[in-house]
Amino acid sequence: MSAVIKQMAAGIALHRVFDAFPSNVLFIPVLSLFIVSLWSFYSYILLQQIPGPFLAAFSNLPRVSWVLSNRAHDIHIDLHRKYGKLVRFGPNMVSVGDPAEIPTLYSFTGKFTKSDFYHVIVFYAKGKPVQTIFTTQDENMHRMLKRPIAGIYTMSNLMSFEPYVDTTISFFFAQLDKRFAQTGDICNLGTWLQMFAFDVMGELTFSKRLGFLERAEDVDGIMESIWHYFQKTTPVTQIPWVDRLWAKNPIFQRLKAVRMNPIAGFGLARIAERKSAPDTSDDKESSTNSRDFLSRFLEAQAKDKSIPPWALTAWTTSNIAAGSDTTAILLRTTITLTTN
């Protein structure tokens, strides 16, 4: 009898578990929905006084769609024309269209710090993040990276680089004459301007053109890598938590194969070339400019032992990616506007 009672008790307990199971399953999504709704309401109330698109008050997805449309810059301008100097672009994002507020937003008090937008575009080398002056959100790290090299970018120093820019300009024109003016072939000037910008930055940073103009091709696929990298990351910059959950999740980073970012890898390769080359600082016939960016970066690192080894990668990576790409954009824009 006791065995039967035990079986009955076990059966009753089992039925109770199954009876309660559906409600337990529903509890989690209901609670999640409640938390999301509460957070959305709180976010809406927090900035309700600032005008903007209705859906943007509850979600960042409208901003993602603007980026994917490749018209985000036009949409931003149109929204400011419609709503004024302050426009709500997201649940916790406000776009400021008043130049008078620049001192407030970029003051030294640190009241407004960099958002997680910058975390998304951090490069990785050998599975580890390479913080740069542009991407780091840590003010102390920003100072540590900027202080040793700030003087290199003064106008007087930059003017000393002009002869090296001139040699690349001459080579650029010679290539256009040889490949297009003399043959009548069609020139994709936008591509050639970007190759020119890369070779200029190569000359200034590493004392040698990187071969883009000479070979008339994308060396090591670096231009395509930059394009695909930013094409992939730009939408995610509008929803940074996705990047933390997926691309930069430390668990996934350990499990997946380590792939070096091609931009960082490109800079590391040039650094390795310089370090393995014989010292030519006293050789007047040497093609290496002892005052190029890399030489000065190495000097700065040698003077201050507190500078971490990866800072050299950060500095050269910034020159390659930011220096060449933005220069190419400016050149294309200038020529487009002047010819139209």
CSV table of C-alpha atoms in Angstrom, one decimal:
chain,number,residue,atom,x,y,z
A,1,MET,CA,0.0,0.0,0.0
A,2,SER,CA,2.7,2.4,0.9
A,3,ALA,CA,4.4,1.8,-2.5
A,4,VAL,CA,1.1,2.6,-4.3
A,5,ILE,CA,0.7,5.8,-2.2
A,6,LYS,CA,4.2,6.8,-3.1
A,7,GLN,CA,3.5,6.2,-6.8
A,8,MET,CA,0.3,8.3,-6.5
A,9,ALA,CA,2.2,11.0,-4.7
A,10,ALA,CA,4.9,11.0,-7.4
A,11,GLY,CA,2.2,11.1,-10.1
A,12,ILE,CA,0.4,14.0,-8.4
A,13,ALA,CA,3.7,15.9,-8.0
A,14,LEU,CA,4.5,15.2,-11.7
A,15,HIS,CA,1.1,16.5,-12.8
A,16,ARG,CA,1.6,19.6,-10.7
A,17,VAL,CA,4.9,20.3,-12.4
A,18,PHE,CA,3.4,19.9,-15.9
A,19,ASP,CA,0.4,22.1,-14.9
A,20,ALA,CA,2.7,24.8,-13.7
A,21,PHE,CA,5.1,24.5,-16.7
A,22,PRO,CA,3.1,26.6,-19.2
A,23,SER,CA,2.8,29.5,-16.8
A,24,ASN,CA,6.5,29.3,-16.0
A,25,VAL,CA,7.3,29.4,-19.7
A,26,LEU,CA,5.0,32.4,-20.2
A,27,PHE,CA,6.4,34.2,-17.2
A,28,ILE,CA,9.8,35.0,-18.7
A,29,PRO,CA,8.6,36.5,-22.0
A,30,VAL,CA,5.8,38.4,-20.1
A,31,LEU,CA,8.4,39.8,-17.7
A,32,SER,CA,10.8,40.6,-20.5
A,33,LEU,CA,8.0,42.5,-22.4
A,34,PHE,CA,7.1,44.4,-19.2
A,35,ILE,CA,10.7,45.4,-18.6
A,36,VAL,CA,11.2,46.5,-22.2
A,37,SER,CA,7.9,48.5,-22.1
A,38,LEU,CA,8.9,50.1,-18.8
A,39,TRP,CA,12.3,51.0,-20.2
A,40,SER,CA,10.8,52.4,-23.4
A,41,PHE,CA,8.3,54.5,-21.4
A,42,TYR,CA,11.1,55.8,-19.2
A,43,SER,CA,13.3,56.6,-22.2
A,44,TYR,CA,10.4,58.5,-23.8
A,45,ILE,CA,9.6,60.5,-20.7
A,46,LEU,CA,13.3,61.3,-20.2
A,47,LEU,CA,13.6,63.3,-23.4
A,48,GLN,CA,10.0,64.0,-24.3
A,49,GLN,CA,10.6,67.7,-24.5
A,50,ILE,CA,12.9,67.3,-27.4
A,51,PRO,CA,11.1,66.9,-30.8
A,52,GLY,CA,11.9,64.3,-33.4
A,53,PRO,CA,10.5,61.3,-35.3
A,54,PHE,CA,7.9,59.4,-33.2
A,55,LEU,CA,9.5,55.9,-33.6
A,56,ALA,CA,13.0,57.3,-32.8
A,57,ALA,CA,11.7,58.0,-29.2
A,58,PHE,CA,11.3,54.3,-28.6
A,59,SER,CA,13.9,52.5,-30.8
A,60,ASN,CA,17.2,53.0,-32.5
A,61,LEU,CA,16.0,51.0,-35.5
A,62,PRO,CA,15.0,54.1,-37.5
A,63,ARG,CA,18.6,55.4,-37.2
A,64,VAL,CA,19.8,52.0,-38.5
A,65,SER,CA,17.5,52.2,-41.5
A,66,TRP,CA,18.8,55.7,-42.2
A,67,VAL,CA,22.4,54.4,-42.3
A,68,LEU,CA,21.5,51.4,-44.5
A,69,SER,CA,19.8,53.8,-47.0
A,70,ASN,CA,23.2,55.6,-47.5
A,71,ARG,CA,21.3,58.8,-47.0
A,72,ALA,CA,21.8,59.3,-43.2
A,73,HIS,CA,23.6,62.7,-43.7
A,74,ASP,CA,20.7,64.0,-45.9
A,75,ILE,CA,18.1,62.7,-43.4
A,76,HIS,CA,19.8,64.3,-40.5
A,77,ILE,CA,19.9,67.7,-42.2
A,78,ASP,CA,16.2,67.3,-43.2
A,79,LEU,CA,15.2,66.5,-39.7
A,80,HIS,CA,17.0,69.5,-38.3
A,81,ARG,CA,15.3,71.7,-40.8
A,82,LYS,CA,11.9,70.3,-39.7
A,83,TYR,CA,12.4,70.1,-35.9
A,84,GLY,CA,15.1,72.7,-35.1
A,85,LYS,CA,18.5,72.8,-33.5
A,86,LEU,CA,17.8,69.9,-31.1
A,87,VAL,CA,16.4,66.7,-32.6
A,88,ARG,CA,15.8,63.4,-30.9
A,89,PHE,CA,17.4,60.7,-33.0
A,90,GLY,CA,16.9,57.8,-30.6
A,91,PRO,CA,15.6,56.8,-27.1
A,92,ASN,CA,18.8,58.2,-25.6
A,93,MET,CA,20.3,60.2,-28.4
A,94,VAL,CA,20.0,63.9,-29.3
A,95,SER,CA,21.5,65.5,-32.3
A,96,VAL,CA,22.7,69.1,-31.7
A,97,GLY,CA,22.8,71.3,-34.8
A,98,ASP,CA,24.0,74.5,-33.1
A,99,PRO,CA,27.7,75.4,-33.5
A,100,ALA,CA,27.4,77.6,-30.4
A,101,GLU,CA,27.1,74.4,-28.3
A,102,ILE,CA,30.5,73.0,-29.4
A,103,PRO,CA,32.4,74.4,-26.3
A,104,THR,CA,29.7,72.9,-24.1
A,105,LEU,CA,29.8,69.4,-25.6
A,106,TYR,CA,33.6,69.2,-26.0
A,107,SER,CA,34.6,70.9,-22.8
A,108,PHE,CA,37.4,69.6,-20.6
A,109,THR,CA,35.0,68.9,-17.8
A,110,GLY,CA,34.2,65.5,-19.3
A,111,LYS,CA,30.4,65.9,-18.8
A,112,PHE,CA,29.7,64.5,-22.2
A,113,THR,CA,31.9,61.5,-22.8
A,114,LYS,CA,32.2,59.4,-26.0
A,115,SER,CA,29.3,57.0,-26.5
A,116,ASP,CA,29.6,53.2,-27.4
A,117,PHE,CA,29.4,54.2,-31.0
A,118,TYR,CA,33.2,54.3,-30.8
A,119,HIS,CA,33.5,50.9,-29.2
A,120,VAL,CA,32.1,49.3,-32.4
A,121,ILE,CA,34.8,50.7,-34.7
A,122,VAL,CA,37.7,49.6,-32.5
A,123,PHE,CA,40.2,47.5,-34.6
A,124,TYR,CA,41.4,44.1,-33.5
A,125,ALA,CA,44.9,42.7,-34.0
A,126,LYS,CA,45.8,39.2,-32.9
A,127,GLY,CA,42.4,38.9,-31.1
A,128,LYS,CA,43.0,42.0,-29.0
A,129,PRO,CA,41.5,45.5,-29.4
A,130,VAL,CA,43.7,48.2,-30.7
A,131,GLN,CA,42.6,51.5,-29.1
A,132,THR,CA,43.4,54.7,-31.0
A,133,ILE,CA,43.1,58.3,-30.2
A,134,PHE,CA,39.8,58.4,-32.2
A,135,THR,CA,38.2,55.3,-30.8
A,136,THR,CA,39.1,55.1,-27.2
A,137,GLN,CA,36.5,56.1,-24.6
A,138,ASP,CA,38.9,56.3,-21.8
A,139,GLU,CA,40.1,59.9,-21.3
A,140,ASN,CA,43.3,58.8,-19.6
A,141,MET,CA,44.2,56.5,-22.4
A,142,HIS,CA,43.3,59.3,-24.9
A,143,ARG,CA,45.8,61.6,-23.1
A,144,MET,CA,48.4,58.8,-23.0
A,145,LEU,CA,48.2,58.2,-26.7
A,146,LYS,CA,47.9,61.9,-27.8
A,147,ARG,CA,50.5,63.6,-25.6
A,148,PRO,CA,53.7,62.0,-27.0
A,149,ILE,CA,52.8,62.7,-30.6
A,150,ALA,CA,50.8,65.9,-30.5
A,151,GLY,CA,53.7,68.0,-31.6
A,152,ILE,CA,54.3,65.9,-34.7
A,153,TYR,CA,51.0,67.1,-36.2
A,154,THR,CA,51.7,70.9,-35.7
A,155,MET,CA,51.4,73.0,-38.8
A,156,SER,CA,55.2,73.7,-38.9
A,157,ASN,CA,56.0,70.0,-38.8
A,158,LEU,CA,53.4,69.1,-41.4
A,159,MET,CA,54.8,71.8,-43.7
A,160,SER,CA,58.2,70.0,-43.6
A,161,PHE,CA,56.5,67.0,-45.3
A,162,GLU,CA,55.6,69.0,-48.4
A,163,PRO,CA,58.6,67.8,-50.6
A,164,TYR,CA,57.5,64.2,-50.0
A,165,VAL,CA,54.0,65.0,-51.0
A,166,ASP,CA,55.3,66.8,-54.2
A,167,THR,CA,57.2,63.7,-55.3
A,168,THR,CA,54.1,61.6,-55.1
A,169,ILE,CA,52.0,64.2,-56.9
A,170,SER,CA,54.5,64.1,-59.8
A,171,PHE,CA,54.4,60.3,-59.9
A,172,PHE,CA,50.6,60.5,-59.8
A,173,PHE,CA,50.4,62.8,-62.8
A,174,ALA,CA,53.0,60.7,-64.7
A,175,GLN,CA,50.9,57.6,-64.2
A,176,LEU,CA,47.7,59.3,-65.4
A,177,ASP,CA,49.5,60.5,-68.5
A,178,LYS,CA,51.0,57.1,-69.2
A,179,ARG,CA,47.9,55.0,-68.5
A,180,PHE,CA,45.1,57.3,-69.7
A,181,ALA,CA,46.1,60.5,-71.4
A,182,GLN,CA,48.3,58.7,-73.9
A,183,THR,CA,46.1,55.7,-74.4
A,184,GLY,CA,42.6,57.3,-74.4
A,185,ASP,CA,41.4,54.7,-71.8
A,186,ILE,CA,38.8,55.8,-69.3
A,187,CYS,CA,40.1,56.7,-65.8
A,188,ASN,CA,38.2,56.0,-62.6
A,189,LEU,CA,39.5,59.1,-61.0
A,190,GLY,CA,37.8,58.4,-57.6
A,191,THR,CA,39.8,55.1,-57.3
A,192,TRP,CA,43.0,56.7,-58.4
A,193,LEU,CA,42.6,59.6,-55.9
A,194,GLN,CA,42.3,57.0,-53.1
A,195,MET,CA,45.4,55.2,-54.3
A,196,PHE,CA,47.2,58.5,-54.4
A,197,ALA,CA,46.1,59.3,-50.8
A,198,PHE,CA,47.4,55.9,-49.7
A,199,ASP,CA,50.8,56.4,-51.4
A,200,VAL,CA,51.1,59.9,-49.9
A,201,MET,CA,50.4,58.5,-46.4
A,202,GLY,CA,52.9,55.7,-47.1
A,203,GLU,CA,55.5,58.3,-48.1
A,204,LEU,CA,54.9,60.4,-45.0
A,205,THR,CA,54.5,57.6,-42.5
A,206,PHE,CA,57.0,55.0,-43.8
A,207,SER,CA,59.2,56.9,-46.3
A,208,LYS,CA,58.0,55.0,-49.3
A,209,ARG,CA,55.0,54.8,-51.5
A,210,LEU,CA,53.1,51.7,-50.8
A,211,GLY,CA,52.8,50.7,-54.5
A,212,PHE,CA,49.2,51.6,-55.2
A,213,LEU,CA,50.0,54.0,-58.0
A,214,GLU,CA,52.9,52.0,-59.4
A,215,ARG,CA,51.0,48.8,-59.6
A,216,ALA,CA,47.7,50.5,-60.4
A,217,GLU,CA,45.9,48.2,-58.0
A,218,ASP,CA,44.6,47.8,-54.4
A,219,VAL,CA,47.7,46.6,-52.6
A,220,ASP,CA,46.9,43.7,-50.3
A,221,GLY,CA,43.2,44.5,-50.8
A,222,ILE,CA,43.5,47.2,-48.1
A,223,MET,CA,41.1,49.7,-49.8
A,224,GLU,CA,38.5,47.0,-50.2
A,225,SER,CA,39.0,45.9,-46.6
A,226,ILE,CA,38.4,49.4,-45.3
A,227,TRP,CA,35.3,49.7,-47.4
A,228,HIS,CA,33.8,46.4,-46.3
A,229,TYR,CA,34.9,47.0,-42.7
A,230,PHE,CA,33.0,50.2,-42.4
A,231,GLN,CA,30.1,49.0,-44.5
A,232,LYS,CA,29.7,46.2,-42.0
A,233,THR,CA,30.2,48.2,-38.8
A,234,THR,CA,28.4,51.4,-39.7
A,235,PRO,CA,24.8,50.1,-39.1
A,236,VAL,CA,26.0,48.5,-35.8
A,237,THR,CA,27.3,51.8,-34.5
A,238,GLN,CA,23.7,52.8,-34.1
A,239,ILE,CA,22.9,49.8,-31.9
A,240,PRO,CA,26.3,49.2,-30.1
A,241,TRP,CA,24.9,46.6,-27.7
A,242,VAL,CA,24.7,44.2,-30.6
A,243,ASP,CA,28.4,44.6,-31.2
A,244,ARG,CA,29.1,43.8,-27.5
A,245,LEU,CA,26.7,40.8,-27.7
A,246,TRP,CA,28.2,39.3,-30.9
A,247,ALA,CA,31.3,40.6,-32.5
A,248,LYS,CA,33.2,41.6,-29.4
A,249,ASN,CA,31.7,39.1,-27.0
A,250,PRO,CA,34.7,37.8,-25.0
A,251,ILE,CA,33.3,34.2,-25.1
A,252,PHE,CA,32.9,34.3,-28.9
A,253,GLN,CA,36.3,35.9,-29.3
A,254,ARG,CA,37.8,32.9,-27.5
A,255,LEU,CA,35.9,30.3,-29.6
A,256,LYS,CA,36.2,31.7,-33.1
A,257,ALA,CA,39.4,31.7,-35.1
A,258,VAL,CA,41.6,34.7,-34.5
A,259,ARG,CA,41.6,37.0,-37.5
A,260,MET,CA,43.7,40.1,-37.6
A,261,ASN,CA,42.0,43.3,-38.9
A,262,PRO,CA,43.6,43.9,-42.3
A,263,ILE,CA,44.1,47.6,-41.6
A,264,ALA,CA,46.0,46.9,-38.3
A,265,GLY,CA,47.8,44.0,-40.1
A,266,PHE,CA,48.9,46.4,-42.8
A,267,GLY,CA,50.5,48.8,-40.3
A,268,LEU,CA,52.1,46.0,-38.3
A,269,ALA,CA,53.8,44.7,-41.5
A,270,ARG,CA,55.3,48.1,-42.3
A,271,ILE,CA,56.5,48.4,-38.7
A,272,ALA,CA,58.2,45.0,-38.9
A,273,GLU,CA,59.9,46.0,-42.1
A,274,ARG,CA,61.3,49.1,-40.5
A,275,LYS,CA,62.5,47.3,-37.4
A,276,SER,CA,64.2,44.6,-39.4
A,277,ALA,CA,65.9,47.0,-41.8
A,278,PRO,CA,69.5,48.2,-41.0
A,279,ASP,CA,69.9,51.6,-39.3
A,280,THR,CA,70.3,54.2,-42.1
A,281,SER,CA,70.0,57.3,-39.9
A,282,ASP,CA,73.5,58.4,-40.9
A,283,ASP,CA,73.3,57.4,-44.5
A,284,LYS,CA,72.7,60.4,-46.7
A,285,GLU,CA,71.9,58.2,-49.7
A,286,SER,CA,69.2,56.3,-47.9
A,287,SER,CA,65.6,56.6,-49.2
A,288,THR,CA,64.3,56.4,-45.6
A,289,ASN,CA,63.3,59.8,-44.2
A,290,SER,CA,64.7,59.8,-40.7
A,291,ARG,CA,61.9,62.3,-39.8
A,292,ASP,CA,58.9,60.5,-41.2
A,293,PHE,CA,56.0,59.7,-38.9
A,294,LEU,CA,57.2,56.2,-38.0
A,295,SER,CA,60.6,57.4,-37.1
A,296,ARG,CA,59.1,60.0,-34.8
A,297,PHE,CA,56.6,57.5,-33.3
A,298,LEU,CA,59.6,55.2,-32.5
A,299,GLU,CA,61.4,58.2,-30.9
A,300,ALA,CA,58.4,59.1,-28.8
A,301,GLN,CA,58.1,55.5,-27.6
A,302,ALA,CA,61.8,55.2,-26.8
A,303,LYS,CA,61.7,58.4,-24.7
A,304,ASP,CA,58.7,57.3,-22.6
A,305,LYS,CA,58.9,53.8,-21.3
A,306,SER,CA,55.4,54.0,-19.9
A,307,ILE,CA,53.9,54.0,-23.4
A,308,PRO,CA,52.7,50.5,-24.2
A,309,PRO,CA,54.1,48.6,-27.2
A,310,TRP,CA,50.7,48.5,-28.9
A,311,ALA,CA,50.6,52.4,-29.1
A,312,LEU,CA,52.9,52.2,-32.2
A,313,THR,CA,50.2,50.1,-33.9
A,314,ALA,CA,47.5,52.5,-32.9
A,315,TRP,CA,49.4,55.5,-34.3
A,316,THR,CA,50.3,53.9,-37.6
A,317,THR,CA,46.8,52.4,-38.0
A,318,SER,CA,45.3,55.9,-37.5
A,319,ASN,CA,47.5,57.3,-40.2
A,320,ILE,CA,46.7,54.5,-42.7
A,321,ALA,CA,42.9,54.3,-42.2
A,322,ALA,CA,41.9,57.8,-41.1
A,323,GLY,CA,44.7,59.7,-42.9
A,324,SER,CA,44.3,58.2,-46.3
A,325,ASP,CA,40.6,57.6,-46.4
A,326,THR,CA,39.5,61.0,-45.3
A,327,THR,CA,42.1,62.6,-47.6
A,328,ALA,CA,40.7,60.7,-50.5
A,329,ILE,CA,37.1,61.8,-49.6
A,330,LEU,CA,38.2,65.4,-49.5
A,331,LEU,CA,40.0,65.1,-52.8
A,332,ARG,CA,37.0,63.5,-54.5
A,333,THR,CA,34.6,66.1,-53.1
A,334,THR,CA,36.8,69.0,-54.1
A,335,ILE,CA,37.2,67.8,-57.7
A,336,THR,CA,33.5,66.9,-58.0
A,337,LEU,CA,32.4,70.3,-56.8
A,338,THR,CA,34.9,72.2,-58.9
A,339,THR,CA,34.2,70.3,-62.1
A,340,ASN,CA,30.4,70.5,-61.7
